[in-house]
Coordinates of C-alpha atoms in Angstrom, one line a residue:
X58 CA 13.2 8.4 -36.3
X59 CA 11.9 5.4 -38.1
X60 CA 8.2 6.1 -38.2
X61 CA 6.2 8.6 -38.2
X62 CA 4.5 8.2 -35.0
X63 CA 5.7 5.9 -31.7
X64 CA 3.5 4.4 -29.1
X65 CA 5.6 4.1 -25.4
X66 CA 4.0 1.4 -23.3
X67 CA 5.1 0.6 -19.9
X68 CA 4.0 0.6 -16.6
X69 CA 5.7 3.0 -13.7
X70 CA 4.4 0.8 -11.2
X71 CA 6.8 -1.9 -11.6
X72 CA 9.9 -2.3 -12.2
X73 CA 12.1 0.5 -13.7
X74 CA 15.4 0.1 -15.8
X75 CA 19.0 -0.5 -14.0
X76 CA 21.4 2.3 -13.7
X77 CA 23.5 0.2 -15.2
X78 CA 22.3 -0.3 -18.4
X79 CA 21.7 3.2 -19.1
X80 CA 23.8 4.8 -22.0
X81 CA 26.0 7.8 -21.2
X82 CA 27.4 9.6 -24.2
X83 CA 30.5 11.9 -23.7
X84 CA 29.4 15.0 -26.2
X85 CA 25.7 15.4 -24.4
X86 CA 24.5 18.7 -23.6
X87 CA 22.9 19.8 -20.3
X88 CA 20.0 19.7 -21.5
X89 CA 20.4 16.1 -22.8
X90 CA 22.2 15.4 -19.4
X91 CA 19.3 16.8 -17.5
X92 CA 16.8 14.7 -19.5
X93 CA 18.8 11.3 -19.3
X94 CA 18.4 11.6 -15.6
X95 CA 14.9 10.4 -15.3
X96 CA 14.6 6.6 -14.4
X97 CA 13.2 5.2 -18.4
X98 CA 12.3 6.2 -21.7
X99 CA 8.6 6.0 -20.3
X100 CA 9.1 8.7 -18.0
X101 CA 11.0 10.8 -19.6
X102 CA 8.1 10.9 -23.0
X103 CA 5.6 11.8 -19.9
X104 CA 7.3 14.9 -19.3
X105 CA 6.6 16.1 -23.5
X106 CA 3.2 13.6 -24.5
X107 CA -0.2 12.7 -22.9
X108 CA -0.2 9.8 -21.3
X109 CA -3.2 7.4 -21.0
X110 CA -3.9 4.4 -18.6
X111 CA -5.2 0.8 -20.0
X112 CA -7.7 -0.2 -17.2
X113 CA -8.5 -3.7 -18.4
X114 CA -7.2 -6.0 -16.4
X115 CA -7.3 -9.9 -18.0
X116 CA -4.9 -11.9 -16.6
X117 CA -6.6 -12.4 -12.8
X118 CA -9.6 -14.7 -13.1
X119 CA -11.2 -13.3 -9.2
X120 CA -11.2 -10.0 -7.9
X121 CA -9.6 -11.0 -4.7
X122 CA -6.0 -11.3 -6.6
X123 CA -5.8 -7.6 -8.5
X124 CA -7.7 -5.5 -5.8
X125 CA -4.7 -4.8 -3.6
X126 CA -2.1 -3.9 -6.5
X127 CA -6.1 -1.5 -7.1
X128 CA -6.1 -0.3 -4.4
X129 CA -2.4 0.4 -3.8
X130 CA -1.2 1.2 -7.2
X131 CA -3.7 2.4 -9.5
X132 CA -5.9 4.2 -8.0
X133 CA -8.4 1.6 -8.0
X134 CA -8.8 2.3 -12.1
X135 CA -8.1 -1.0 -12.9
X136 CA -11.3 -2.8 -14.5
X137 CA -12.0 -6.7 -14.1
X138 CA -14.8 -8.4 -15.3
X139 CA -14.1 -12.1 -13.0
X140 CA -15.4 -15.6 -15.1
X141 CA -19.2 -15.9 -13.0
X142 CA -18.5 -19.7 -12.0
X143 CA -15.4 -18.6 -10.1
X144 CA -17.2 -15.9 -8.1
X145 CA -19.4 -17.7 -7.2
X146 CA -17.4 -20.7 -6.1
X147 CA -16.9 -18.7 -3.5
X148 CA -12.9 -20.2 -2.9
X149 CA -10.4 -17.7 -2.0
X150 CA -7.8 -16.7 -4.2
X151 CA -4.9 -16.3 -2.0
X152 CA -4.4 -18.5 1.1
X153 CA -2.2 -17.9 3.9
X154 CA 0.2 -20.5 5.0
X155 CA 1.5 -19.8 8.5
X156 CA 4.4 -21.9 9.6
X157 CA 7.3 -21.3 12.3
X158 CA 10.4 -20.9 10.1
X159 CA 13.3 -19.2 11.4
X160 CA 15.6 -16.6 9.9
X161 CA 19.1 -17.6 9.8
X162 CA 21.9 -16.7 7.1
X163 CA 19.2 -14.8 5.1
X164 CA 17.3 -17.9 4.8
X165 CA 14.4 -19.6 5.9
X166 CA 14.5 -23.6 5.6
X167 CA 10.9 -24.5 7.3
X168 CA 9.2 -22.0 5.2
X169 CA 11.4 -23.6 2.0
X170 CA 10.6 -27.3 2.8
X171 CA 6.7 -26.3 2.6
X172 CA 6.9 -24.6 -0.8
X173 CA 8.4 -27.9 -1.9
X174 CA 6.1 -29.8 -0.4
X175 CA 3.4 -27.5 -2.0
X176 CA 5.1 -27.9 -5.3
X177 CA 4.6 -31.6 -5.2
X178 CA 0.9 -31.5 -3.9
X179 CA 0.3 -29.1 -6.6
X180 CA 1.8 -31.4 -9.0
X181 CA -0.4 -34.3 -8.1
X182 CA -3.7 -32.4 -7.8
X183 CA -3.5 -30.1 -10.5
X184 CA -1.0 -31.2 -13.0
X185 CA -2.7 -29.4 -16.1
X186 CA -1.9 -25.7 -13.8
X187 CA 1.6 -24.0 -14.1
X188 CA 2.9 -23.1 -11.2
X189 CA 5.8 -19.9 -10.0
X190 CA 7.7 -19.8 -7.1
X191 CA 8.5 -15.9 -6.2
X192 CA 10.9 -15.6 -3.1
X193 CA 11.9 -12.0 -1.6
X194 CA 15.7 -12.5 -1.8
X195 CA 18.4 -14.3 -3.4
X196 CA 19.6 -16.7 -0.8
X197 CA 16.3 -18.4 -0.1
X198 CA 15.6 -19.0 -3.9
X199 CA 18.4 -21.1 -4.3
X200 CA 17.6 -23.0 -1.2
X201 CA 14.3 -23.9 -2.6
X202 CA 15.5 -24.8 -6.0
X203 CA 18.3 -27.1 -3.8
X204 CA 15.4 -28.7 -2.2
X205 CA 13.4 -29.3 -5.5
X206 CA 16.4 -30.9 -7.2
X207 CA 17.2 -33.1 -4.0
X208 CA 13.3 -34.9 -4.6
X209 CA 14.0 -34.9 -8.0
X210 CA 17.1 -37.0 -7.5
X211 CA 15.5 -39.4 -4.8
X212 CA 13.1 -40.2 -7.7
X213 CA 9.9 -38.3 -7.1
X214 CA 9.4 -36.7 -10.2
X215 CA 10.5 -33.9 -12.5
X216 CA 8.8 -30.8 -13.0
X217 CA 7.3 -29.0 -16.0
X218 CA 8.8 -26.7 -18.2
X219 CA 6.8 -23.8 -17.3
X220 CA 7.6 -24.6 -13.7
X221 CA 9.9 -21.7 -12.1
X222 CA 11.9 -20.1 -9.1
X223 CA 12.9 -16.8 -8.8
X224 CA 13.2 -14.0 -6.5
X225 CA 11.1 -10.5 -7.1
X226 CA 14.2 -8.5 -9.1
X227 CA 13.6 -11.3 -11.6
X228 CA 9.9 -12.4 -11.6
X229 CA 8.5 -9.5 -14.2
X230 CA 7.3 -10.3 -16.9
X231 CA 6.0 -13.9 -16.4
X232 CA 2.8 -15.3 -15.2
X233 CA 1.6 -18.9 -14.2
X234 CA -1.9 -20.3 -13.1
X235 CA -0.8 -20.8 -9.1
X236 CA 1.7 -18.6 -8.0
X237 CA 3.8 -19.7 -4.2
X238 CA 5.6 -16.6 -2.3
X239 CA 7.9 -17.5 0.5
X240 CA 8.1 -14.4 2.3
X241 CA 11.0 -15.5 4.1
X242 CA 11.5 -12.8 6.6
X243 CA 11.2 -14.3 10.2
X244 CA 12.1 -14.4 13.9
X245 CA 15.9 -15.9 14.3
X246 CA 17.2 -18.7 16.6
X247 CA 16.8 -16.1 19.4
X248 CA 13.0 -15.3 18.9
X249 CA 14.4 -11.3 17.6
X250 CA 13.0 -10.0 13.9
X251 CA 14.8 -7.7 12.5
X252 CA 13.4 -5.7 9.9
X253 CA 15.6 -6.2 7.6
X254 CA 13.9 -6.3 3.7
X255 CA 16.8 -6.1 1.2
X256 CA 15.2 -4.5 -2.2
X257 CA 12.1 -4.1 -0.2
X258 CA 13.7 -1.2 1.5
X259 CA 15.3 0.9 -1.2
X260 CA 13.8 3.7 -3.1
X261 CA 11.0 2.2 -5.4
X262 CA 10.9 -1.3 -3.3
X263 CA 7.2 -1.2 -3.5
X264 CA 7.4 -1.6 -7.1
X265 CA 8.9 -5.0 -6.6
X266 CA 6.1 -6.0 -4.3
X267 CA 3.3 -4.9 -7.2
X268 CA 5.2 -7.3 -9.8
X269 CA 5.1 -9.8 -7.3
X270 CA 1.9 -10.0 -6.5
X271 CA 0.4 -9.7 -9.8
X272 CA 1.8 -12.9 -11.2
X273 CA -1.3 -15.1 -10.7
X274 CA -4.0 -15.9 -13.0
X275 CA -5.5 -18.2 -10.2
X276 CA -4.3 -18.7 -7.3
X277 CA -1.3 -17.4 -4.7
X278 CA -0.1 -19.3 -1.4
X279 CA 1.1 -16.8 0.7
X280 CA 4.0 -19.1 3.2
X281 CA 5.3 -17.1 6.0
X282 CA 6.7 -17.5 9.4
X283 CA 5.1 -14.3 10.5
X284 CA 1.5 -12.3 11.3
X285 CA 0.9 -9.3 9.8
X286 CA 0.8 -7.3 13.2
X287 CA 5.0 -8.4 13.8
X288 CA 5.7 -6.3 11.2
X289 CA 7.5 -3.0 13.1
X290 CA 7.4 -0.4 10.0
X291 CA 5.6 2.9 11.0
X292 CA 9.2 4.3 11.0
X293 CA 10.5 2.6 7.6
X294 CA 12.0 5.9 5.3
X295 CA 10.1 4.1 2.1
X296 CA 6.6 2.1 1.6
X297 CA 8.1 -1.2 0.7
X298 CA 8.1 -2.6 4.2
X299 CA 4.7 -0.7 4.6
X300 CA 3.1 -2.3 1.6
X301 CA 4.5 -5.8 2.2
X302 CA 2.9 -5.5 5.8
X303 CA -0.3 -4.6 4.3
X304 CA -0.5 -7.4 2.0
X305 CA 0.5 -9.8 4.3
X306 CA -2.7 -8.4 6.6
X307 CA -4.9 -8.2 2.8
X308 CA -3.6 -11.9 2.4
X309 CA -5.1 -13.3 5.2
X310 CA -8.3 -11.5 4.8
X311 CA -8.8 -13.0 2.0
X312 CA -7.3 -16.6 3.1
X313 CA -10.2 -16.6 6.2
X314 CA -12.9 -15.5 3.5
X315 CA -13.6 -12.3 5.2
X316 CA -12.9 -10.5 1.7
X317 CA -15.7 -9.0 0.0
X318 CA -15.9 -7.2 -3.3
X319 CA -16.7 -3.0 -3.0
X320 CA -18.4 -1.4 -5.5
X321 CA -16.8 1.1 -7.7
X322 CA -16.2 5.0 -5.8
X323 CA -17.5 7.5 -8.4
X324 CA -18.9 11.4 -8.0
X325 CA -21.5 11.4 -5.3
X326 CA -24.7 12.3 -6.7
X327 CA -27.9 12.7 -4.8
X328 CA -29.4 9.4 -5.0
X329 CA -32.9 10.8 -6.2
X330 CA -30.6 11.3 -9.4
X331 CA -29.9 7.6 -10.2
X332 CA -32.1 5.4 -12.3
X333 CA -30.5 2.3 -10.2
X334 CA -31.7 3.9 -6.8
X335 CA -35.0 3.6 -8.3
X336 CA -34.8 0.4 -9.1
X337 CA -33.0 -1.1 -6.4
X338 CA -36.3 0.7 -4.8
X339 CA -38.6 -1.4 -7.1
X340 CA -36.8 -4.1 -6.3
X341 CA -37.1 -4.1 -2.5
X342 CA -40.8 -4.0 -3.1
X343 CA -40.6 -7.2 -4.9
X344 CA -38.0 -9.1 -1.8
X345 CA -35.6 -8.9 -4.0
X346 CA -31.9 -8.7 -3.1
X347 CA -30.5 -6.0 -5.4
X348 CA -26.9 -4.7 -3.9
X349 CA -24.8 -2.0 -5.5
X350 CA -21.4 -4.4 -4.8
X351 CA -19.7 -5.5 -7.8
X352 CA -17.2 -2.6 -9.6
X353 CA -18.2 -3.5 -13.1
X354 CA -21.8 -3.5 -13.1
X355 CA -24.4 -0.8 -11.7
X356 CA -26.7 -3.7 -9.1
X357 CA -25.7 -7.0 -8.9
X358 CA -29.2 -9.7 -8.1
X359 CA -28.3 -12.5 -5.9
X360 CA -30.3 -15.4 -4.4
X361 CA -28.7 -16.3 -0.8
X362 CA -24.8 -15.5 -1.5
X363 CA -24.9 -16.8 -4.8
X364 CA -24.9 -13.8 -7.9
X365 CA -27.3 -14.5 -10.2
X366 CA -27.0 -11.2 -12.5
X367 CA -26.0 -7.7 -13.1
X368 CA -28.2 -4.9 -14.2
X369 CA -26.5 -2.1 -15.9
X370 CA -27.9 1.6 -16.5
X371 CA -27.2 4.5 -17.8
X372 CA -25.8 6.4 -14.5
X373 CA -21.9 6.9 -13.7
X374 CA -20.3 3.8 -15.1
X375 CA -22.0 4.5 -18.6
X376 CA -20.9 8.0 -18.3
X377 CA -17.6 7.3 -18.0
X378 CA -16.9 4.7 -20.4
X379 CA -14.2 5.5 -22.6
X380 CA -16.7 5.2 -26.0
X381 CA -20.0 4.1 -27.0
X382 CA -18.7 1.0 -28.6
X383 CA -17.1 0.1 -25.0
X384 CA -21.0 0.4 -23.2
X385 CA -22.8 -1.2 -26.1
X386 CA -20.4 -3.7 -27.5
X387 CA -17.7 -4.7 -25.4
X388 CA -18.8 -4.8 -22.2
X389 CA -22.0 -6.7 -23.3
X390 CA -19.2 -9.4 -25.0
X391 CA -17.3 -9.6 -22.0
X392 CA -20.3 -10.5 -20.0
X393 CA -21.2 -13.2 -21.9
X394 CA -18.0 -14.3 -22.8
X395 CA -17.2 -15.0 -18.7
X396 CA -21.1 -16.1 -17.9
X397 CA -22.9 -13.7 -16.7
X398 CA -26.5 -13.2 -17.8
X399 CA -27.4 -9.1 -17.7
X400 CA -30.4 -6.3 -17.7
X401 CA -30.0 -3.0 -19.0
X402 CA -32.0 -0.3 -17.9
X403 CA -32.1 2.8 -19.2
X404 CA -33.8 6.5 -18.0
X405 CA -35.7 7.1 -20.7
X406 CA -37.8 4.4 -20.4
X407 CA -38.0 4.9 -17.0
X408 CA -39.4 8.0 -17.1
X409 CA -41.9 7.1 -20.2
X410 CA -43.6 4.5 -17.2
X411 CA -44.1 7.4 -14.8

């Protein structure tokens, strides 16, 4: 009531509002009572206002780190335009760290010790990056931050401000360069895992994964005591246990460098209706290698497996730009801003050659 317009932000794929900090008011209608059920103000303004989705992505500097939450989540609407040096460093961005912890007392202490000793390799080798620690559940937090205070106190070093441990109820909001999960979950003394996954589990569990695994700007270390294919959860009532299972398996896809980027999926059109068909034609004749296999750019022109360019056009991703100042300003801005040298093609000359 304090303006004359409001903008709601948020974002229903992460982490809603406690019960317990909603306000109850004793004189509410049922109408008001009704309304006041939904889980957040953000929901409850989709039920009267358009809504619109903000697909730039910026904090991920690879593709490799935002494509699952993409895939998952969004609908694969999320746009990233990754720097051109680090794509083609070809380095994954996530790397899986198998070790044989054990599950016992809601804890895991092998899979701890290696965070640790992550944190301090980290620390040696990259002590301008900030670094997160994200653990699935209470219990084993505080057994890493025991660890980290126990080398702090036999003199090897303090960490950096920025530095952090928390569990996934906790982690929104914040971002770091490298980000460690310690997933924790594991086989007990007895060689039995039982699919037990705390938050995970409940109602909206998956949201906590999403936050979770969007932290990164750089990097994530994925350390686990388990494989992807030990996960039992076709019969799991929500998709928590689901999702984590699939990002474990997307994890160490990417860790083995088996990952590769997949064009954007727009309206299939015949190809005969597509300038870059025609020129990814041309460009055949000339032994070029012209691939439709980056989602931000039309072709993509590479020499061996390193990228080289992008060639834009005037076909679907044009089309659906949002404006004319995001084709012809913004996007060309981006693109130089992060490296990448660009053509642009467009129909009308094409057919003024023919």
């Amino acid at each position: 009531y304090r303006a004359k317009q409001a903008v709601i932000v948020g974002d229903s794929k992460q982490l809603a509002p406690y019960d317990l900090y909603r306000a109850r008011y004793e004189n509410e209608t049922e109408e008001e009572q009704v309304a006041l059920e939904v889980e957040s103000l953000l929901d409850l303004a989709k039920h009267f206002y358009s809504d619109t989705l903000l697909q730039g992505h910026y904090r991920s500097r690879s593709l490799d780190l935002i494509d699952f939450s993409n895939q998952h989540f969004y609908k694969n609407k999320l746009q990233l335009l990754p720097h051109f040096q680090d794509i083609n460093e070809s380095i994954p961005a996530i790397e899986y760290a198998k070790v044989d912890g054990v599950w016992e007392q809601n804890r895991n202490t092998i899979e701890a010790e290696r965070v640790v000793e992550l944190v301090k390799m980290l620390q040696n080798e990259q002590p301008n990056a900030s670094v997160g620690v994200v653990t699935f559940n209470y219990p084993q937090q505080q057994l890493i931050e025991q660890l980290l205070h126990e080398t702090v106190e036999q003199g090897e070093g303090g960490w950096k401000k920025s530095f952090f441990v928390k569990n996934i109820e906790n982690v929104q909001g914040d971002e770091r360069d490298i980000i460690i999960f310690s997933v924790g979950y594991a086989p007990d003394v007895r060689g039995r895992f039982r699919a037990q996954f705390g938050s995970l589990n409940a109602r909206g569990g998956e949201n906590r994964l999403n936050v979770a695994v969007t932290r990164a700007r750089q990097k994530v270390y994925v350390v686990t005591s388990i494989w992807p294919d030990q996960l039992q959860v076709e019969t799991a009532v929500h998709s928590g246990p689901k999702l984590l299972k699939s990002y474990l398996a997307y994890a160490l896809n990417v860790s083995s460098g088996a990952y590769r980027p997949r064009p954007l999926e727009l309206h299939k059109r015949p190809s005969s209706w597509l300038l870059k068909h025609r020129l990814q034609q041309t460009a055949l004749q000339k032994e070029d290698i012209v691939l439709e296999e980056l989602p931000f750019a039309d072709l993509t022109v590479k020499k061996g497996e390193s990228y080289e360019k992008v060639v834009l056009t005037d076909d679907e991703l044009y089309q659906q730009a949002i404006s004319v100042k995001e084709s012809h300003a913004y996007i060309p801005l981006l693109l130089r801003a992060k490296g990448w040298s660009f053509e642009r093609h467009w129909s009308r000359e094409w057919w003024r050659e023919k």
